[in-house]
Structure formats: C-alpha cells, structure tokens
Coordinates of C-alpha atoms and ligand atoms in Angstrom, one line a residue:
X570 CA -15.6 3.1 -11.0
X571 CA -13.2 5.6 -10.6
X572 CA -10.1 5.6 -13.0
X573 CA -6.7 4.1 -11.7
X574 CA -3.7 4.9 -12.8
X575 CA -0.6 2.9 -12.0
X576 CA 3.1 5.5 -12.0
X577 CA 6.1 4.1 -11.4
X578 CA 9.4 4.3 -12.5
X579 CA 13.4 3.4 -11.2
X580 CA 15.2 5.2 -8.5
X581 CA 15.5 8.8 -9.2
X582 CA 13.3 8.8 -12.8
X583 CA 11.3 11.1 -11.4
X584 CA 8.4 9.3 -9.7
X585 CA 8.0 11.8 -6.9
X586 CA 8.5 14.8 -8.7
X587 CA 5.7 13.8 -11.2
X588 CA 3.0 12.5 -8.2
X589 CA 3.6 15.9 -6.8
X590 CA 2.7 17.8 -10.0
X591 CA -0.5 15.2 -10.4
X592 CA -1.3 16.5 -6.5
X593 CA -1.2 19.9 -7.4
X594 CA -4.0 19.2 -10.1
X595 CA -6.3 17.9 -7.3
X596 CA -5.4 14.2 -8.0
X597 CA -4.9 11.8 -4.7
X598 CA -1.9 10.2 -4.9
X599 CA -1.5 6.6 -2.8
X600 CA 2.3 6.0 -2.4
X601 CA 3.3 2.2 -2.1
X602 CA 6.5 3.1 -0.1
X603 CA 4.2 4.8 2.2
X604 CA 1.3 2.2 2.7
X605 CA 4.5 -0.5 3.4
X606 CA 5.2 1.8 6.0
X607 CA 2.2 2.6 7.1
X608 CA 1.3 -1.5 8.0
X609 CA 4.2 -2.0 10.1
X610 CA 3.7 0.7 12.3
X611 CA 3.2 0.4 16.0
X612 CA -0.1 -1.7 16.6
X613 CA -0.7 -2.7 13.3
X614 CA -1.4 -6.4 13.2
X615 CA 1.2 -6.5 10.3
X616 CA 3.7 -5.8 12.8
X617 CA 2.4 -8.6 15.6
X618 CA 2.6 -11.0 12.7
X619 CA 6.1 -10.5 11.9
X620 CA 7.2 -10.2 15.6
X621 CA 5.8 -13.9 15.7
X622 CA 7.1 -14.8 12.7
X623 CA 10.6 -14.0 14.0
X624 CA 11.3 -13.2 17.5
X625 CA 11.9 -10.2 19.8
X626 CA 14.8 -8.7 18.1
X627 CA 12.9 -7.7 15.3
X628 CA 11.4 -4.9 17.5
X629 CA 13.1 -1.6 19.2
X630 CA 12.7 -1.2 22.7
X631 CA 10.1 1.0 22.2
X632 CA 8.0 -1.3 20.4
X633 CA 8.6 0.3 16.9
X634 CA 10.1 -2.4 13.7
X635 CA 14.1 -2.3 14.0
X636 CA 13.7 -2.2 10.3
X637 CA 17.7 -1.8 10.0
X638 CA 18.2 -5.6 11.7
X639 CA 15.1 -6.7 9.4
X640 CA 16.9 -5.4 6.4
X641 CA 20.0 -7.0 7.2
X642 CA 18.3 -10.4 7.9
X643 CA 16.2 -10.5 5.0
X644 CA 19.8 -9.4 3.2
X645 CA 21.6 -12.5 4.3
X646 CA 18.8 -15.1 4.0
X647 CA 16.2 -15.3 1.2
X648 CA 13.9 -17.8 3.1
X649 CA 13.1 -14.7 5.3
X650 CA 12.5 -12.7 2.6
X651 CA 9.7 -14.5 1.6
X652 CA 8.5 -15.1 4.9
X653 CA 8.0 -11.1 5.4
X654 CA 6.5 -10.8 2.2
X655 CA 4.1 -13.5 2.4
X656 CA 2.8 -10.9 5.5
X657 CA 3.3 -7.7 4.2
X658 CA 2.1 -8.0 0.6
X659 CA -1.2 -9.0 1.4
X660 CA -1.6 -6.3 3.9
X661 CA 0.2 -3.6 1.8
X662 CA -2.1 -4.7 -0.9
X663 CA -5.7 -4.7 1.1
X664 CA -4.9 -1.2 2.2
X665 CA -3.4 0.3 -1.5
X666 CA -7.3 -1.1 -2.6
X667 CA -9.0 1.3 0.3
X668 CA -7.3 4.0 0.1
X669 CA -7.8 3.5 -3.8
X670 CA -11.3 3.4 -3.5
X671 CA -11.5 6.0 -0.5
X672 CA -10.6 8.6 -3.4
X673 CA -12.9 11.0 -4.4
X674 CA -10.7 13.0 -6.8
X675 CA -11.8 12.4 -11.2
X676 CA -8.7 10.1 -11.5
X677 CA -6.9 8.6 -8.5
X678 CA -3.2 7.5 -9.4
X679 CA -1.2 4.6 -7.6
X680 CA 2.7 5.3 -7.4
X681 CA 5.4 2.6 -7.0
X682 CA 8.5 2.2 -7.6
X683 CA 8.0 -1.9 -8.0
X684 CA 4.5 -1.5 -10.1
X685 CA 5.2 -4.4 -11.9
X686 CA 7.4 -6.2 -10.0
X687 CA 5.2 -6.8 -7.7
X688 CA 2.0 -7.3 -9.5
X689 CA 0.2 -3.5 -8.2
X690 CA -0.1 -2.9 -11.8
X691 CA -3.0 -5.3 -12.0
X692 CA -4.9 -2.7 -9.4
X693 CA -4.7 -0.4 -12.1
X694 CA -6.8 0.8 -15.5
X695 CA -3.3 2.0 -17.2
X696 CA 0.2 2.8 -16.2
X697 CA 2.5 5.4 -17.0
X698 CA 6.4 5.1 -16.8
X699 CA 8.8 8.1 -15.5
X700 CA 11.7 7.4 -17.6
X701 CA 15.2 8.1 -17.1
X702 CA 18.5 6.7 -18.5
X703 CA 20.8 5.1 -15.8
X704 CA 22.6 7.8 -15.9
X705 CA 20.7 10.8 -14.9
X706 CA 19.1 8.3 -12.3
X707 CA 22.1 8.1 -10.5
X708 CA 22.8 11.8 -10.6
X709 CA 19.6 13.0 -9.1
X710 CA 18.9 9.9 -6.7
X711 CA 22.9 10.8 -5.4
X712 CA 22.1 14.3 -5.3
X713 CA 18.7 13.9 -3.5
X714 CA 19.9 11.2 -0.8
X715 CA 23.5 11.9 -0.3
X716 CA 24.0 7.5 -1.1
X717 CA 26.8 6.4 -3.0
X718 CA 27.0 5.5 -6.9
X719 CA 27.3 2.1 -6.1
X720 CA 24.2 1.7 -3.3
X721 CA 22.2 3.8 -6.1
X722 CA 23.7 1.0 -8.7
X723 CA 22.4 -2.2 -6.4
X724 CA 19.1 -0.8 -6.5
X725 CA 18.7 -0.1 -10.1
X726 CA 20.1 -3.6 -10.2
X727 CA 17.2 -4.8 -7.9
X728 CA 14.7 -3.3 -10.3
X729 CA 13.4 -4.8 -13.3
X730 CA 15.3 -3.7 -16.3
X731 CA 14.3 -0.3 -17.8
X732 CA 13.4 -2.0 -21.4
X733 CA 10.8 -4.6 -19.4
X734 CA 9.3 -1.3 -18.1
X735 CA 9.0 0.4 -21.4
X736 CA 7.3 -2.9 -23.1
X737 CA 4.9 -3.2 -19.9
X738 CA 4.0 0.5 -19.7
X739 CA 0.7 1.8 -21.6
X740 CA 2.3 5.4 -21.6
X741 CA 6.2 6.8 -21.4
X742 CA 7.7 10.2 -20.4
X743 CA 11.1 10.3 -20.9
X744 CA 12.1 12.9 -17.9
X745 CA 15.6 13.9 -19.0
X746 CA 15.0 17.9 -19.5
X747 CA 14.0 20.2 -17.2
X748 CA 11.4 19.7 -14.3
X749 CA 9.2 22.5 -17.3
X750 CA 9.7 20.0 -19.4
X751 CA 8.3 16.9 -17.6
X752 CA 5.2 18.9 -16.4
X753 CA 4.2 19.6 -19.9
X754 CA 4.2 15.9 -20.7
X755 CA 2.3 15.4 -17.6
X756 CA -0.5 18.0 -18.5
X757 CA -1.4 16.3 -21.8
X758 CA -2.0 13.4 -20.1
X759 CA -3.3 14.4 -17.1
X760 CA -6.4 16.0 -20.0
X761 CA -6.4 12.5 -21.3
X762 CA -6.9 11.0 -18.1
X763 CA -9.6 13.5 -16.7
X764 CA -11.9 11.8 -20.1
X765 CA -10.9 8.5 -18.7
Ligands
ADP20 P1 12.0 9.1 -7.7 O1 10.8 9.4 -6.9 O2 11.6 8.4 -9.0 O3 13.0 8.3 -7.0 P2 12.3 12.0 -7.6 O4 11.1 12.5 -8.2 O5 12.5 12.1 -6.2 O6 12.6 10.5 -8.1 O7 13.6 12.7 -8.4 C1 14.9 12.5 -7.9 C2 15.5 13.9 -7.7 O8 15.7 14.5 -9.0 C3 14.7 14.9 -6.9 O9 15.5 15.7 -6.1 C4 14.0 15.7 -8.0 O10 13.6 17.0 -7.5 C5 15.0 15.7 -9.1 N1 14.4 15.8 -10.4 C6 13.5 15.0 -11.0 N2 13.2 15.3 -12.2 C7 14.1 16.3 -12.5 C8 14.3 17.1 -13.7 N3 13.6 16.9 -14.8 N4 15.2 18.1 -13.6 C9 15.9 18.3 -12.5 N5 15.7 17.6 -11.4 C10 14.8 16.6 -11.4

C-alpha cells in the first residue's frame, strides 16, 4: 500500500509552497481545497443534494453554486452549516480516498489546511506540519491575497490552535527563513519518506 502522507498547516505557513516543492520531486499532490471544489461543481450530485437541501437560491443562473450566498448563510446560521457538511464531507472524503489511491508516484501526500480538524489525518500513514508563527502568517497570507489583517486573523481564529497542531503532528518544519531554507528541510524528509 502506497505511503500517505498528511501536510497541512495554518493560513499562510507555507502549505502550498511546500506541496509544490514535493511536486517537483515527482510526488502527486491531492489538495483538500481542491477536491471541496471539485464535488460541487456543475453536475456533480454533491451539488443536486445541496440544491435540495436548500432551495433555488443557492445556485447562479447558470447553474454553477452561488458559493458567496452559501457562505453568508452558513455564516449567519450554524444549523446550515452542519447540514452542508453532513453532504460535502462524505463526498469530499470518498473522492480524497480515489484520487489517493489513483497515485502511482513512491509516496503520495494529502494537503489540508483542516487535516485534523476535520479527521483527513486518519487517511494518512504520518503527517507533517508547515509551521509558522502568527505573525509571518499574516504577512505572507496578506501579501499573497491582498485580505485584510483582520479577515487573515478570523481565520487563524477558525483553525485549531498552532500548539494542538504541533502535539498532533508526527513531523514539524518551522518555515520562518527563506523559501532555501524550507526546501532543505523538505528534502531530508522527502529521503525519509521515499524508504517509507
Ligand atoms: P499556505 O498554502 O499555507 O496558505 P503558501 O505556501 O501559499 O501558504 O505561502 C503564503 C505566501 O508566502 C506565498 O506567497 C508563498 O510564496 C510565500 N512564502 C511561503 N514560505 C515562504 C518563505 N519561507 N519565504 C518567503 N515567502 C514564503
């Protein structure tokens, strides 16, 4: 059975930046955020499911999820919340496992920013943690995505608290040098995970 690591990390650690080095080295990457997109596209049956779930206006006139009046919903009412999530986990979930075991590379790595939170570590062999104090996290995530301090801030406050990730996490890299420096890490461990 093919190796799976789990990679995740806050807002702006880093996670991206390290999934794209692992890429270069011939490693298939699945992104979460990707696969959550991916199941609520047009003509997915994710997408029927929630349109059922809550009515017309949670579709564009094209037929495409207004994910912005979604968003806003789910903001204002927790009830929803869990409604979406009792249909999206389980489909985000079934197809993180194919497109895990679709991969031929040695090692096949799972990226997520909510590993934990949302139990996708338990999909994986071992996890590794792109970590970042608070403060370069909101540097770089503000720098990258033009978003305010305090939109960065909420989400870092969504996210389970960076100590939690260090206890839960079989392996750390502390990213706060240069991108040089966070490769390096990566390649010793990317040697110890080709063994694996
Ligand atoms: P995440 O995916 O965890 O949100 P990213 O990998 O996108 O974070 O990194 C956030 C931003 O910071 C990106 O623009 C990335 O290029 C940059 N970045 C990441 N690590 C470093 C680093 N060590 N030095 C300089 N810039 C970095």
């Amino acid at each position: 059975m093919t190796f799976i690591l789990g990679l995740t990390g806050g807002i702006g650690s880093g996670k991206s930046a390290a999934s794209t080095w692992f890429e270069t080295q011939g490693i298939t990457v699945v992104d979460a955020d990707i696969v959550a997109r991916e199941v609520v596209e047009k003509g997915q049956a994710t997408l029927q499911q929630i349109h059922t779930a809550f009515g017309d206006w949670v579709l564009l006139e094209n037929g495409e999820l207004n994910r912005r009046a979604l968003r806003e919903h789910i903001f204002k009412d927790p009830n929803a919340r869990q409604i979406l999530e009792q249909i999206t986990h389980p489909a985000i979930r079934q197809s993180i496992i194919h497109q895990l075991q679709s991969a031929t590379s040695p090692y096949v790595i799972l990226v997520s920013p909510l590993l934990f939170e949302t139990n996708q570590h338990k999909l994986t062999h071992h996890t590794l943690l792109i970590d970042a104090t608070e403060e370069l996290q909101i540097q770089r995530a503000s720098q990258r995505d033009g978003q305010s301090i305090e939109q960065i801030h909420k989400i870092i406050q969504a996210q389970m608290p960076r100590q939690q990730k260090q206890q839960l996490a079989d392996d750390i890299v502390l990213n706060d040098g240069h991108l040089e420096h966070l490769y390096h890490h990566l390649k010793a461990l990317h040697q110890r995970y080709l063994k694996c």
